[in-house]
Tab-separated table of C-alpha atoms and ligand atoms in Angstrom:
chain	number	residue	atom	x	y	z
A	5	UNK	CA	-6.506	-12.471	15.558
A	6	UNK	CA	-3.933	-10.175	14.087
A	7	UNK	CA	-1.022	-8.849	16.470
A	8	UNK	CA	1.489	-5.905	15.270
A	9	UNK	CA	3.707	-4.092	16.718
A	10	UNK	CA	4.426	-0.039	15.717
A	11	UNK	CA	8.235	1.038	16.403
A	12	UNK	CA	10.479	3.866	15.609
A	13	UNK	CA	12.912	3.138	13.297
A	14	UNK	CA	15.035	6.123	13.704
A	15	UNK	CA	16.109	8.203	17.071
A	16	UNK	CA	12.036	8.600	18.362
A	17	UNK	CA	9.216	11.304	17.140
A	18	UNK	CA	8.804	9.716	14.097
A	19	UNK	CA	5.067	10.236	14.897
A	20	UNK	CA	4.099	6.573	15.966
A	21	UNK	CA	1.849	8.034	18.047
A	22	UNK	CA	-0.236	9.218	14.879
A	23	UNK	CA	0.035	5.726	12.922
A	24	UNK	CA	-1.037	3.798	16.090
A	25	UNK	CA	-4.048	6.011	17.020
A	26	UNK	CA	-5.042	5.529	12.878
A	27	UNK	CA	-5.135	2.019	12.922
A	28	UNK	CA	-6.172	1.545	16.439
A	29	UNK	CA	-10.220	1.286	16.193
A	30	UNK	CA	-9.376	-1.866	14.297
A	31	UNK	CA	-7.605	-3.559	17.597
A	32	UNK	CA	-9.233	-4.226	20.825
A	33	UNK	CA	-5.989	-3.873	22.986
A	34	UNK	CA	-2.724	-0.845	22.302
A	35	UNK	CA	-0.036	-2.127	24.549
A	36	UNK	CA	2.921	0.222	25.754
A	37	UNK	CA	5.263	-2.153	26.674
A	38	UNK	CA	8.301	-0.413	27.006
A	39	UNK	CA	9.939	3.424	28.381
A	40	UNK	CA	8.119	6.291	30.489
A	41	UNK	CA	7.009	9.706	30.205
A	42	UNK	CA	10.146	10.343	28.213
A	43	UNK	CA	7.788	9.519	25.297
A	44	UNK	CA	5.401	12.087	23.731
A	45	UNK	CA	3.049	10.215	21.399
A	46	UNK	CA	0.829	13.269	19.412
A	47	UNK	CA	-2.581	12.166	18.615
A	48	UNK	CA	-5.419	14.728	17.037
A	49	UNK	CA	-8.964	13.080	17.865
A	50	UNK	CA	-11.641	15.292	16.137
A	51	UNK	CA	-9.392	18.193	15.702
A	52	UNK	CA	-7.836	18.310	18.724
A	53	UNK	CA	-4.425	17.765	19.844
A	54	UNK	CA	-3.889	15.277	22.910
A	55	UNK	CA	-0.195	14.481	24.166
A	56	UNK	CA	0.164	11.368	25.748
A	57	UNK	CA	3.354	10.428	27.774
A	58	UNK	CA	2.520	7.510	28.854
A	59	UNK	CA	-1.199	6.281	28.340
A	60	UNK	CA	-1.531	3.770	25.111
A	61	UNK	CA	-2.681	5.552	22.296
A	62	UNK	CA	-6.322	4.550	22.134
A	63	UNK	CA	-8.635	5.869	19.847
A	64	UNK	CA	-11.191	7.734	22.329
A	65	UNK	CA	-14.070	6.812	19.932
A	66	UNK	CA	-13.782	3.252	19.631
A	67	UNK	CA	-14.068	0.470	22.153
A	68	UNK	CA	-10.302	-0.311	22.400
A	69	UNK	CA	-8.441	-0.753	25.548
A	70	UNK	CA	-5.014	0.407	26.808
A	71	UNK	CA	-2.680	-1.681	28.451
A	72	UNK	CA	0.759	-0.223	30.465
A	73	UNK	CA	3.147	-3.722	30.395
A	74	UNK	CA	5.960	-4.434	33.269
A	75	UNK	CA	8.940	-2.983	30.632
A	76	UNK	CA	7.019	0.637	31.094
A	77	UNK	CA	8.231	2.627	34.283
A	78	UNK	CA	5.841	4.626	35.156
A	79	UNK	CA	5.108	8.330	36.660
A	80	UNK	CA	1.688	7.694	38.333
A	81	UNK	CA	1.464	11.755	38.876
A	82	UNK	CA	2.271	12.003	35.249
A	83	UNK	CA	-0.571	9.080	34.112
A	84	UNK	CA	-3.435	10.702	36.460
A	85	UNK	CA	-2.428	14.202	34.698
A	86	UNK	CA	-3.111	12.563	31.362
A	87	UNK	CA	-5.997	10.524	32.495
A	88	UNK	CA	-7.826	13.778	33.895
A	89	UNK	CA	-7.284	15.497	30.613
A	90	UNK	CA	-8.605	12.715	28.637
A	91	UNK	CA	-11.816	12.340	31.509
A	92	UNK	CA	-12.743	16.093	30.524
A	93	UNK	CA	-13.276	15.108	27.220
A	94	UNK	CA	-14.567	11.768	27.154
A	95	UNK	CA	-15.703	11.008	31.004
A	96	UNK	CA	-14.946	7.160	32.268
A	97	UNK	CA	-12.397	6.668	29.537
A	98	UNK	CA	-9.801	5.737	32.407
A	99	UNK	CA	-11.842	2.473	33.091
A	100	UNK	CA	-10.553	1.387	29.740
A	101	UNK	CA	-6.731	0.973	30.557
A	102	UNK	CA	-5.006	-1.434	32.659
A	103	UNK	CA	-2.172	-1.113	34.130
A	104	UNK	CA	0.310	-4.728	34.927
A	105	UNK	CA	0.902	-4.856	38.568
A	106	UNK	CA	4.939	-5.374	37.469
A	107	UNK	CA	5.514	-1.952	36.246
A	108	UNK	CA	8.353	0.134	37.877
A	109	UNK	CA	7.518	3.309	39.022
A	110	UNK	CA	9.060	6.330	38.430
A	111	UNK	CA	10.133	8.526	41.942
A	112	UNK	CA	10.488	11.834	43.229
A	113	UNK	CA	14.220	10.573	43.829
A	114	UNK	CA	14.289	9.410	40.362
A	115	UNK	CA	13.715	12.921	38.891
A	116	UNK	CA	16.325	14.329	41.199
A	117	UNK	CA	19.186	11.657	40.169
A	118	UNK	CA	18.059	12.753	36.347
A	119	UNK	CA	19.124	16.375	37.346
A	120	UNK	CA	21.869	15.462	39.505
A	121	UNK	CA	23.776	12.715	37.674
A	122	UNK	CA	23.095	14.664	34.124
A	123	UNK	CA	24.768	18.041	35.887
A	124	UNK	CA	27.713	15.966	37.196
A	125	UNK	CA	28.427	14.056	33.543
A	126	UNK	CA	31.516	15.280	31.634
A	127	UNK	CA	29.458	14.669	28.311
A	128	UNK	CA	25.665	14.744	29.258
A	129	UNK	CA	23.474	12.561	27.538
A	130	UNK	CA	20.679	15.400	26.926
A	131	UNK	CA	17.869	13.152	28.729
A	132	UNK	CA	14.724	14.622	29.024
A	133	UNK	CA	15.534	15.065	33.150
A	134	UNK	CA	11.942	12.382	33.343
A	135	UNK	CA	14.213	10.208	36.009
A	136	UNK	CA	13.863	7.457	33.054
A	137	UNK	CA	17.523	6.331	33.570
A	138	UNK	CA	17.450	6.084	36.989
A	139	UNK	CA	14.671	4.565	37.245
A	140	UNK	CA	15.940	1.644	35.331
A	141	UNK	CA	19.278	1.766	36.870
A	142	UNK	CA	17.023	1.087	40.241
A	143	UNK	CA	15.384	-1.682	38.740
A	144	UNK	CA	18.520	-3.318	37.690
A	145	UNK	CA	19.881	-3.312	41.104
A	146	UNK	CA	17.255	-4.114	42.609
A	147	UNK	CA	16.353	-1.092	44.740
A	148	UNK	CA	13.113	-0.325	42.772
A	149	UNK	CA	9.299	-0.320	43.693
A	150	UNK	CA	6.756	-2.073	41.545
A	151	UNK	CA	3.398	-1.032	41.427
A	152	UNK	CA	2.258	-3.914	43.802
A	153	UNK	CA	4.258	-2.324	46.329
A	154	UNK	CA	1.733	0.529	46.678
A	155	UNK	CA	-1.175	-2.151	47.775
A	156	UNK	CA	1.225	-3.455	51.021
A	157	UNK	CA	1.589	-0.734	52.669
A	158	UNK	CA	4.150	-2.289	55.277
A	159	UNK	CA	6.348	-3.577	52.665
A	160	UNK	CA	6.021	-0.220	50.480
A	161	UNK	CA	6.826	2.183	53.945
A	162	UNK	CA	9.687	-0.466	54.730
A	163	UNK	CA	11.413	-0.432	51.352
A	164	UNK	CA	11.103	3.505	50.728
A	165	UNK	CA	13.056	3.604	54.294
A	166	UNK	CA	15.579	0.916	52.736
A	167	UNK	CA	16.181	3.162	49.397
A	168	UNK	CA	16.720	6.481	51.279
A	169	UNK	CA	18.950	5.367	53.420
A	170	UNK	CA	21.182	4.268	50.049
A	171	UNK	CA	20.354	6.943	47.936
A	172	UNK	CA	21.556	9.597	50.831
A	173	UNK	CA	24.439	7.358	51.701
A	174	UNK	CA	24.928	7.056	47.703
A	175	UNK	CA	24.272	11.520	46.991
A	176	UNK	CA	25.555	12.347	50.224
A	177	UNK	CA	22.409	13.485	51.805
A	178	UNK	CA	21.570	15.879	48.252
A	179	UNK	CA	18.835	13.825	47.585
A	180	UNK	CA	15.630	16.612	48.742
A	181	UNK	CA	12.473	14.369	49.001
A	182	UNK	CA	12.482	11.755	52.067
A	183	UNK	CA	10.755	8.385	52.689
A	184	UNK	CA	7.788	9.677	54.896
A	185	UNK	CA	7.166	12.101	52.144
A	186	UNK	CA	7.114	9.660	49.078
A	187	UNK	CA	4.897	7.236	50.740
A	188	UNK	CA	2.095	9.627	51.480
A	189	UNK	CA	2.813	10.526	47.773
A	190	UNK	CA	2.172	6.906	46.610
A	191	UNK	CA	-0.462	6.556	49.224
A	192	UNK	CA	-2.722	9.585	47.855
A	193	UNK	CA	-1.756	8.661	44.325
A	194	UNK	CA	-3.413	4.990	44.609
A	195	UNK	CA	-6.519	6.778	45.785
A	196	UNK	CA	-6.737	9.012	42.638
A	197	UNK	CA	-6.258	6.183	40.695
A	198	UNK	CA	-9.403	3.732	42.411
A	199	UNK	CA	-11.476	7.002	42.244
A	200	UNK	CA	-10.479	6.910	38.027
A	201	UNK	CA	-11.257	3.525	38.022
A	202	UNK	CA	-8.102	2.223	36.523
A	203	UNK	CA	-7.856	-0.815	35.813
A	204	UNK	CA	-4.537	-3.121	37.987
A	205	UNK	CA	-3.790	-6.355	36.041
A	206	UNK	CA	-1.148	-8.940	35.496
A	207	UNK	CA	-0.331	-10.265	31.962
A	208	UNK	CA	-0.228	-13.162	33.152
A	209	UNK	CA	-4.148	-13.377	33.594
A	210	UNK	CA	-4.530	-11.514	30.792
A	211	UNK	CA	-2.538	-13.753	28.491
A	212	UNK	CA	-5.829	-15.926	26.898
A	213	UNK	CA	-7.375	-12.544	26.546
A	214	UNK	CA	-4.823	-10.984	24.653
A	215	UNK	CA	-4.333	-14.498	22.445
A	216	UNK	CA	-8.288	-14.105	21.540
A	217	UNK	CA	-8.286	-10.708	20.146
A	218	UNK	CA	-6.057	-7.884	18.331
A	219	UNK	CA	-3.724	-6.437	19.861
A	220	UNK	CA	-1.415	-3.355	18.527
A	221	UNK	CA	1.878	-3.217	20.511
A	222	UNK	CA	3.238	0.445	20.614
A	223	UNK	CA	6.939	1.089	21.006
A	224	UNK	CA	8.539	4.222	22.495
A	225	UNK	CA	11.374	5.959	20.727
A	226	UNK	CA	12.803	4.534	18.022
A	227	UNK	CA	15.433	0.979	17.665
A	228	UNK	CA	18.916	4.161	17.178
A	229	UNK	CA	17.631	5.221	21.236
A	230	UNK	CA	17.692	0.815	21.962
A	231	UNK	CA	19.782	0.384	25.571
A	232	UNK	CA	21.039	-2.878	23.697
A	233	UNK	CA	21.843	-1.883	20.032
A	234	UNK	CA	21.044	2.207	19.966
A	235	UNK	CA	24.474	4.509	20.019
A	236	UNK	CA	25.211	3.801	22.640
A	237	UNK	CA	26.072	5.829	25.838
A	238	UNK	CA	23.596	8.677	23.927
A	239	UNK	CA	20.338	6.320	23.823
A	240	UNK	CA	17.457	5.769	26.631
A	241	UNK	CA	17.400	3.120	29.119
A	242	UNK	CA	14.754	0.971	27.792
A	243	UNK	CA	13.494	-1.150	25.033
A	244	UNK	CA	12.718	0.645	21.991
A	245	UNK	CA	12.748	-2.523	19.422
A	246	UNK	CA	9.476	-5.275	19.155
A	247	UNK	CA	11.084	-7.251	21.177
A	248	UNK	CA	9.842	-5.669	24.257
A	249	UNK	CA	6.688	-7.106	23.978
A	250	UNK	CA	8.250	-9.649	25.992
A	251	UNK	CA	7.709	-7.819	28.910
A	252	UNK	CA	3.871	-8.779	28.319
A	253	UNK	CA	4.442	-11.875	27.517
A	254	UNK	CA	4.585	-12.113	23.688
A	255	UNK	CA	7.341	-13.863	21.658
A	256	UNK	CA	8.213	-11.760	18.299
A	257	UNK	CA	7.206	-15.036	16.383
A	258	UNK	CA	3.317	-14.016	17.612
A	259	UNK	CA	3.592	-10.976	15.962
A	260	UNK	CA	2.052	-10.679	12.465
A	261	UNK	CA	3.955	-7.870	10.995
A	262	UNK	CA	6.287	-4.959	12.603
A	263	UNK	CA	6.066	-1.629	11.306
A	264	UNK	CA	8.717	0.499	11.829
A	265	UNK	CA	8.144	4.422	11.539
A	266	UNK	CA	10.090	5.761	8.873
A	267	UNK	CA	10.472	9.736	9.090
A	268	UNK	CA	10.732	11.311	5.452
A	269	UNK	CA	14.143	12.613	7.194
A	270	UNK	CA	15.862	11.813	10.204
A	271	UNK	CA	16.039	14.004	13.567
A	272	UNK	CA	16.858	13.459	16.660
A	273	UNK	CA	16.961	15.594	20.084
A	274	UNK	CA	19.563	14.939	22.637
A	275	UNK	CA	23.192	14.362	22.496
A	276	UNK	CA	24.756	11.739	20.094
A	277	UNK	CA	26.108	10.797	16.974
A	278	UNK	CA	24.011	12.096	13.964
A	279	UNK	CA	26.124	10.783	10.116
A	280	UNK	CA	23.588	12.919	7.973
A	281	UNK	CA	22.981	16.424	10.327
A	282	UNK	CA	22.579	19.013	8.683
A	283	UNK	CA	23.571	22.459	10.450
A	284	UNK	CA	23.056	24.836	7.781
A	285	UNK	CA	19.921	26.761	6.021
A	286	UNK	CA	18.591	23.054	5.072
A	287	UNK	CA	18.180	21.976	8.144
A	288	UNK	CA	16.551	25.006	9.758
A	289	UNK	CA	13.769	24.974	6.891
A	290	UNK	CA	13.088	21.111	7.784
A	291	UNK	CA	13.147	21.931	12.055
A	292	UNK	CA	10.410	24.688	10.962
A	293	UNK	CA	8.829	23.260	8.087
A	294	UNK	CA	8.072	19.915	10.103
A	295	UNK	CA	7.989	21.336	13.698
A	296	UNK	CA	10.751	20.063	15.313
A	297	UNK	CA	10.348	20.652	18.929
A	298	UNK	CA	10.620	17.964	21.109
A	299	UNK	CA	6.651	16.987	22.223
A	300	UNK	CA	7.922	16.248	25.798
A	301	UNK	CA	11.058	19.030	26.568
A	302	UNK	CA	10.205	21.579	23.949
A	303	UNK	CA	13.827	21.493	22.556
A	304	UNK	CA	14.869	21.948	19.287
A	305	UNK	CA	15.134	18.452	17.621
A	306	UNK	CA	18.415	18.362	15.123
A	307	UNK	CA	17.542	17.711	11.707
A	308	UNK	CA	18.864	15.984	8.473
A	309	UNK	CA	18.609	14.115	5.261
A	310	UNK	CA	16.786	10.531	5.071
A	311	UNK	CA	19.780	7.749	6.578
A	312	UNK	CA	19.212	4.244	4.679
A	313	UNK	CA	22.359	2.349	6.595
A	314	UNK	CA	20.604	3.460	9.924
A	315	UNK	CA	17.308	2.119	7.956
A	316	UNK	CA	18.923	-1.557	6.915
A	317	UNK	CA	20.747	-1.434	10.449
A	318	UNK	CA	16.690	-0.649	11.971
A	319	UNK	CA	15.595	-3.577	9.955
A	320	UNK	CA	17.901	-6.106	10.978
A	321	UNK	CA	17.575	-5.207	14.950
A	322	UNK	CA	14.753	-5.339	15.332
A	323	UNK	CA	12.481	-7.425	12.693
A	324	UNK	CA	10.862	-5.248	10.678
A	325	UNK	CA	8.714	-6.418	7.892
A	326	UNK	CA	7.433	-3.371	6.563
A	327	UNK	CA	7.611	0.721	6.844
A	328	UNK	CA	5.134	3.285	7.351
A	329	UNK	CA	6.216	6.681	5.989
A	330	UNK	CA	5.725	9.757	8.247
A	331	UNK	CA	5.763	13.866	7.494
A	332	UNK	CA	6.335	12.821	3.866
A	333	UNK	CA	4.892	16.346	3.178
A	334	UNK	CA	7.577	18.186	5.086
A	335	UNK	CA	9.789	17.811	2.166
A	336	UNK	CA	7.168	19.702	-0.440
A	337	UNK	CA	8.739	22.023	-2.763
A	338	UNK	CA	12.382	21.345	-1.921
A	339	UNK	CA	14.344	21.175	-5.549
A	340	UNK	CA	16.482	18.157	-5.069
A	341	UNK	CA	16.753	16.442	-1.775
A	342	UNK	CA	19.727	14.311	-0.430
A	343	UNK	CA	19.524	10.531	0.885
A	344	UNK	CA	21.937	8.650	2.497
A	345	UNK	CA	22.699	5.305	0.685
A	346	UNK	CA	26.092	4.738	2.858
A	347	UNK	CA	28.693	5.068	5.134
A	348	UNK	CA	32.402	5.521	4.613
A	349	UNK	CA	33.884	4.070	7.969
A	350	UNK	CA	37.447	4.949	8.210
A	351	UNK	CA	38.017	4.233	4.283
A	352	UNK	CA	35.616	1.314	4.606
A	353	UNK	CA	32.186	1.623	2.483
A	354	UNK	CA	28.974	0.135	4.743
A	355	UNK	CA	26.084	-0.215	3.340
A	356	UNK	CA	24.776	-1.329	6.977
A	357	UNK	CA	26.825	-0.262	10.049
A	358	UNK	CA	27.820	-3.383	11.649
A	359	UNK	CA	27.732	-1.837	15.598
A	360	UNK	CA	26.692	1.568	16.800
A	361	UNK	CA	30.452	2.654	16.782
A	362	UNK	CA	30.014	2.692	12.590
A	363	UNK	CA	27.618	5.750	13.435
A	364	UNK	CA	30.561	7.753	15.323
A	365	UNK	CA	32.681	6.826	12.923
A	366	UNK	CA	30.733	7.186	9.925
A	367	UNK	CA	30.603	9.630	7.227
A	368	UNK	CA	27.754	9.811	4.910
A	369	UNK	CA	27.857	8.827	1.070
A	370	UNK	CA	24.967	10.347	-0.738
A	371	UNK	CA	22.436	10.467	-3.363
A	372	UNK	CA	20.667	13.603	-4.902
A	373	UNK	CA	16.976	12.518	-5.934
A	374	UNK	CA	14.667	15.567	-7.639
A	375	UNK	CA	12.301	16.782	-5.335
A	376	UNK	CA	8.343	17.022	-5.526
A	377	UNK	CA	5.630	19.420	-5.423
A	378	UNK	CA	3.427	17.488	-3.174
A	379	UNK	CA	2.951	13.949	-2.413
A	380	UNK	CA	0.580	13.568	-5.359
A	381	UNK	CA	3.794	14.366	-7.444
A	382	UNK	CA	5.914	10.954	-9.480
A	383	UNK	CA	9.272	12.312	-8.131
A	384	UNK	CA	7.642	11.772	-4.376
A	385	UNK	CA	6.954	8.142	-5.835
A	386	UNK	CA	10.749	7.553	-6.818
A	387	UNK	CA	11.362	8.690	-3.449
A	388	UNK	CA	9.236	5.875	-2.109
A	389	UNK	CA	10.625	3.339	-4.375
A	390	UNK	CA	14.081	4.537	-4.184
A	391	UNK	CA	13.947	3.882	-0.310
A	392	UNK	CA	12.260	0.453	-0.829
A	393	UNK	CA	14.870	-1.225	-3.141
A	394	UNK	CA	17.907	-0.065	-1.257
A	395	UNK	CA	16.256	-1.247	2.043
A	396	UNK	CA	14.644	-3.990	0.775
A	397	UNK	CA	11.805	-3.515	2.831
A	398	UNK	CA	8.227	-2.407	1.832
A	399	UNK	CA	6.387	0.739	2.037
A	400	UNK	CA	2.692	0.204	2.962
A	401	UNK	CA	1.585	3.485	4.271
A	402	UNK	CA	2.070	7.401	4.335
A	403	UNK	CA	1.287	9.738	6.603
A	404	UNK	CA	1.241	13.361	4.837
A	405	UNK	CA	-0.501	15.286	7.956
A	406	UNK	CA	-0.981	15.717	12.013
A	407	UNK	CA	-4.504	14.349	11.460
A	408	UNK	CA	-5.335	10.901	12.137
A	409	UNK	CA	-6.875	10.787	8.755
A	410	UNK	CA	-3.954	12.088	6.835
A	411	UNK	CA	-2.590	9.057	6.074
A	412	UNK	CA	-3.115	6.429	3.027
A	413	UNK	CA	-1.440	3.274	1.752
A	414	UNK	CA	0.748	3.943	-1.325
A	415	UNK	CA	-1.390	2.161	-3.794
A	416	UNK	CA	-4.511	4.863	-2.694
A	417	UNK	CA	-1.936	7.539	-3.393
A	418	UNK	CA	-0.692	6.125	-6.450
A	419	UNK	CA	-3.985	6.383	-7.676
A	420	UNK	CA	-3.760	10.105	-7.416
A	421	UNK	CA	-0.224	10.392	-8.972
A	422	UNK	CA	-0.653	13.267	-11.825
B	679	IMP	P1	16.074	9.672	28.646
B	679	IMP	O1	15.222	8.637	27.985
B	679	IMP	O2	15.269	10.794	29.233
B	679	IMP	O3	17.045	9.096	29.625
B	679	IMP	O4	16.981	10.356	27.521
B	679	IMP	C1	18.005	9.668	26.819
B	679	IMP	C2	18.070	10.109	25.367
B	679	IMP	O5	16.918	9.643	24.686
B	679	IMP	C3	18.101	11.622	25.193
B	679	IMP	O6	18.892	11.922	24.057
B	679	IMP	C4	16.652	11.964	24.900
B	679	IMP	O7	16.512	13.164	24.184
B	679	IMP	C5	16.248	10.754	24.076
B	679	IMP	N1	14.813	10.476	24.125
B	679	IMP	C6	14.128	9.892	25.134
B	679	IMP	N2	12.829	9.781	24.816
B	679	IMP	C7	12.692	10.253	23.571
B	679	IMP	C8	11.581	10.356	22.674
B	679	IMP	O8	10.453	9.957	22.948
B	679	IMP	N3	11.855	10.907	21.460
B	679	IMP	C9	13.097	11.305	21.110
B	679	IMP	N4	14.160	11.215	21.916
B	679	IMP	C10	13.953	10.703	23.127
């Protein structure tokens, strides 16, 4: 029973939400196993457009199930908001995701430290103020709450007193919510939840399950935004690379292929180095041509041309075996385009950066490829095949629209080539 897993291979919103919602009536389970509602995964299901934060992206018309693993930390106010939006639409759909009893949860306090710590940073990271870094920072040092905690109500009332008393010790009494106030919070929250019929699990019951069926494993952000190996400080807090799927209990051996999202051209939103930015007319007709607003903050997402060391450097990190090609229509009816084939480092030429100081340090060697009418057009094709032999990795699919069912392997749209 086949097992993927879907990342970003670039700096997020490379529209994995689309590609996993396409090939997701094929798998029983969609697993989000890593980050919070700092993701926005896009999906269009019979015209219309549904956001989701944090839910898996499951198609609504099939039988699959979504599943939120232990890496994910978790906003339940933000998850019954998306659950109720879905329910309108297609009623008792929230009976068809789980959540594992592991999961951190995301806290008023959380949100606050976002805004607090971001305001007193020299050089802000530009998070999306979601309390995503704290929230992790909590888990690390052990001050967090798991989901379990909201079934023990002793326990849960005991440790909220615990972390108040260090967070106003920590913020010097700035932080606004207070215990009593977070645990009728979590309290009424459970209840909304039971009422949805949510599902609580553990992955460890669900491990035989999982091993007898498919399962689609859905990464948030994209392997340049990776704690571990992203550019670092200006990346999230949590796992953006297969390897998460850890956190449900998966080894990356399990995993039949990984598909990283490939954008056409790179963007990213936040703070952080960016080798091939473009700030001039260029760049503005890419941010309007392919909407480049941020799906969670609204901000303007900073665009450029296509980066193959950040591709090779994508590949390596994190495993990928082949690449799905997103927005590949954005770049219609530009002349020539650019691509980025390497990096001068300091007088050094890297084909791959070699640690995520190369990308600080780096300045872009190009390429100038013609450009094509539409995606039906041979000079898209050397696009494609200029990408794959530098790379060395494969191009299976394209995705040339929002729709779900704008998308095609390149063999189907090499048939069309004119
Ligand atoms: P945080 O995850 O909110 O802490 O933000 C850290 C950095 O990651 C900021 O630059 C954000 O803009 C960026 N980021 C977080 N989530 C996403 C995403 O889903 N897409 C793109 N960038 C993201």
């Amino acid at each position: 029973m086949k097992k993927v897993a879907i990342v970003g291979s670039q700096w997020g919103d490379e529209g994995k939400g689309k590609v996993v919602n396409y090939f997701s009536s094929d798998y029983e389970w969609i697993v989000r196993f890593s980050g919070g509602a700092n993701a926005g995964h896009t999906i269009y299901y019979k015209g219309k457009k549904y956001v989701n934060h944090l839910l898996p992206s499951i198609d609504p018309g099939s039988n699959s199930k979504g599943f939120l693993g232990a890496g994910m930390v978790i906003d339940l106010e933000q998850l019954i908001k998306e659950l109720k939006i879905l329910e309108n639409d297609f009623p008792g759909i929230s009976s068809r995701f789980y959540i594992d009893m592991e999961a951190f949860l995301v806290l008023p306090w959380h949100k606050e430290e976002d805004e607090l710590i971001e305001s007193m940073r020299r050089e802000p990271i530009g998070t999306t103020k979601r309390g995503i870094g704290p929230a992790y920072t909590d888990k690390v040092s052990r001050e967090g709450i798991k989901l379990y905690h909201i079934f023990h109500e002793e326990t849960l009332k005991q440790r909220l007193d615990d972390i108040y008393y260090l967070k106003n010790n920590i913020h010097n009494g700035k932080i606004k919510t207070n215990a009593e106030e977070t645990y009728s919070y979590l309290i009424k929250l459970r209840k909304e939840l039971d009422e949805l019929k949510v599902n609580f699990a553990s992955a460890v019951s669900m491990r035989d399950v999982f091993r007898s069926t498919s399962v689609l494993f859905e990464g948030a952000q994209g392997v340049l935004l990776d704690l571990d190996f992203g550019t670092y400080p200006f990346v999230t807090s949590g796992s953006c690379m297969a390897h998460g799927v850890s956190s449900v209990g998966f080894s990356t051996f399990e995993l039949d292929e990984v598909y990283g999202v490939l954008k056409a051209y790179t963007t990213r939103v936040g703070e952080g180095p960016f080798p091939t930015e473009l700030k001039d007319e260029d760049g503005e007709k890419i941010r309007n041509l392919g909407n480049e607003f941020g799906a969670t903050t609204g901000r303007p997402r900073r665009t450029g041309w296509l980066d193959l060391p950040a591709m090779r450097y994508a590949k390596i990190r994190s495993g990928l075996t082949k690449i799905v090609i997103t927005k590949a229509d954005v770049l219609n009816g530009f002349d020539k385009v650019k691509i980025c084939t390497a990096y001068d480092v300091e007088g050094k030429i890297k084909e791959t950066p070699e640690t995520s100081l190369d990308f600080v340090l780096a300045k872009p060697v190009y390429e100038e490829l013609r450009g094509w009418k539409d995606t039906n057009d041979i000079n898209f094709l050397k696009y494609l095949t200029f990408i794959e032999e530098k790379t060395g990795i494969k191009i299976e699919y394209i995705s040339y629209g929002p729709k779900t069912e704008e998308m095609c392997t390149v063999n189907d749209m090499i048939m069309k080539i004119k």
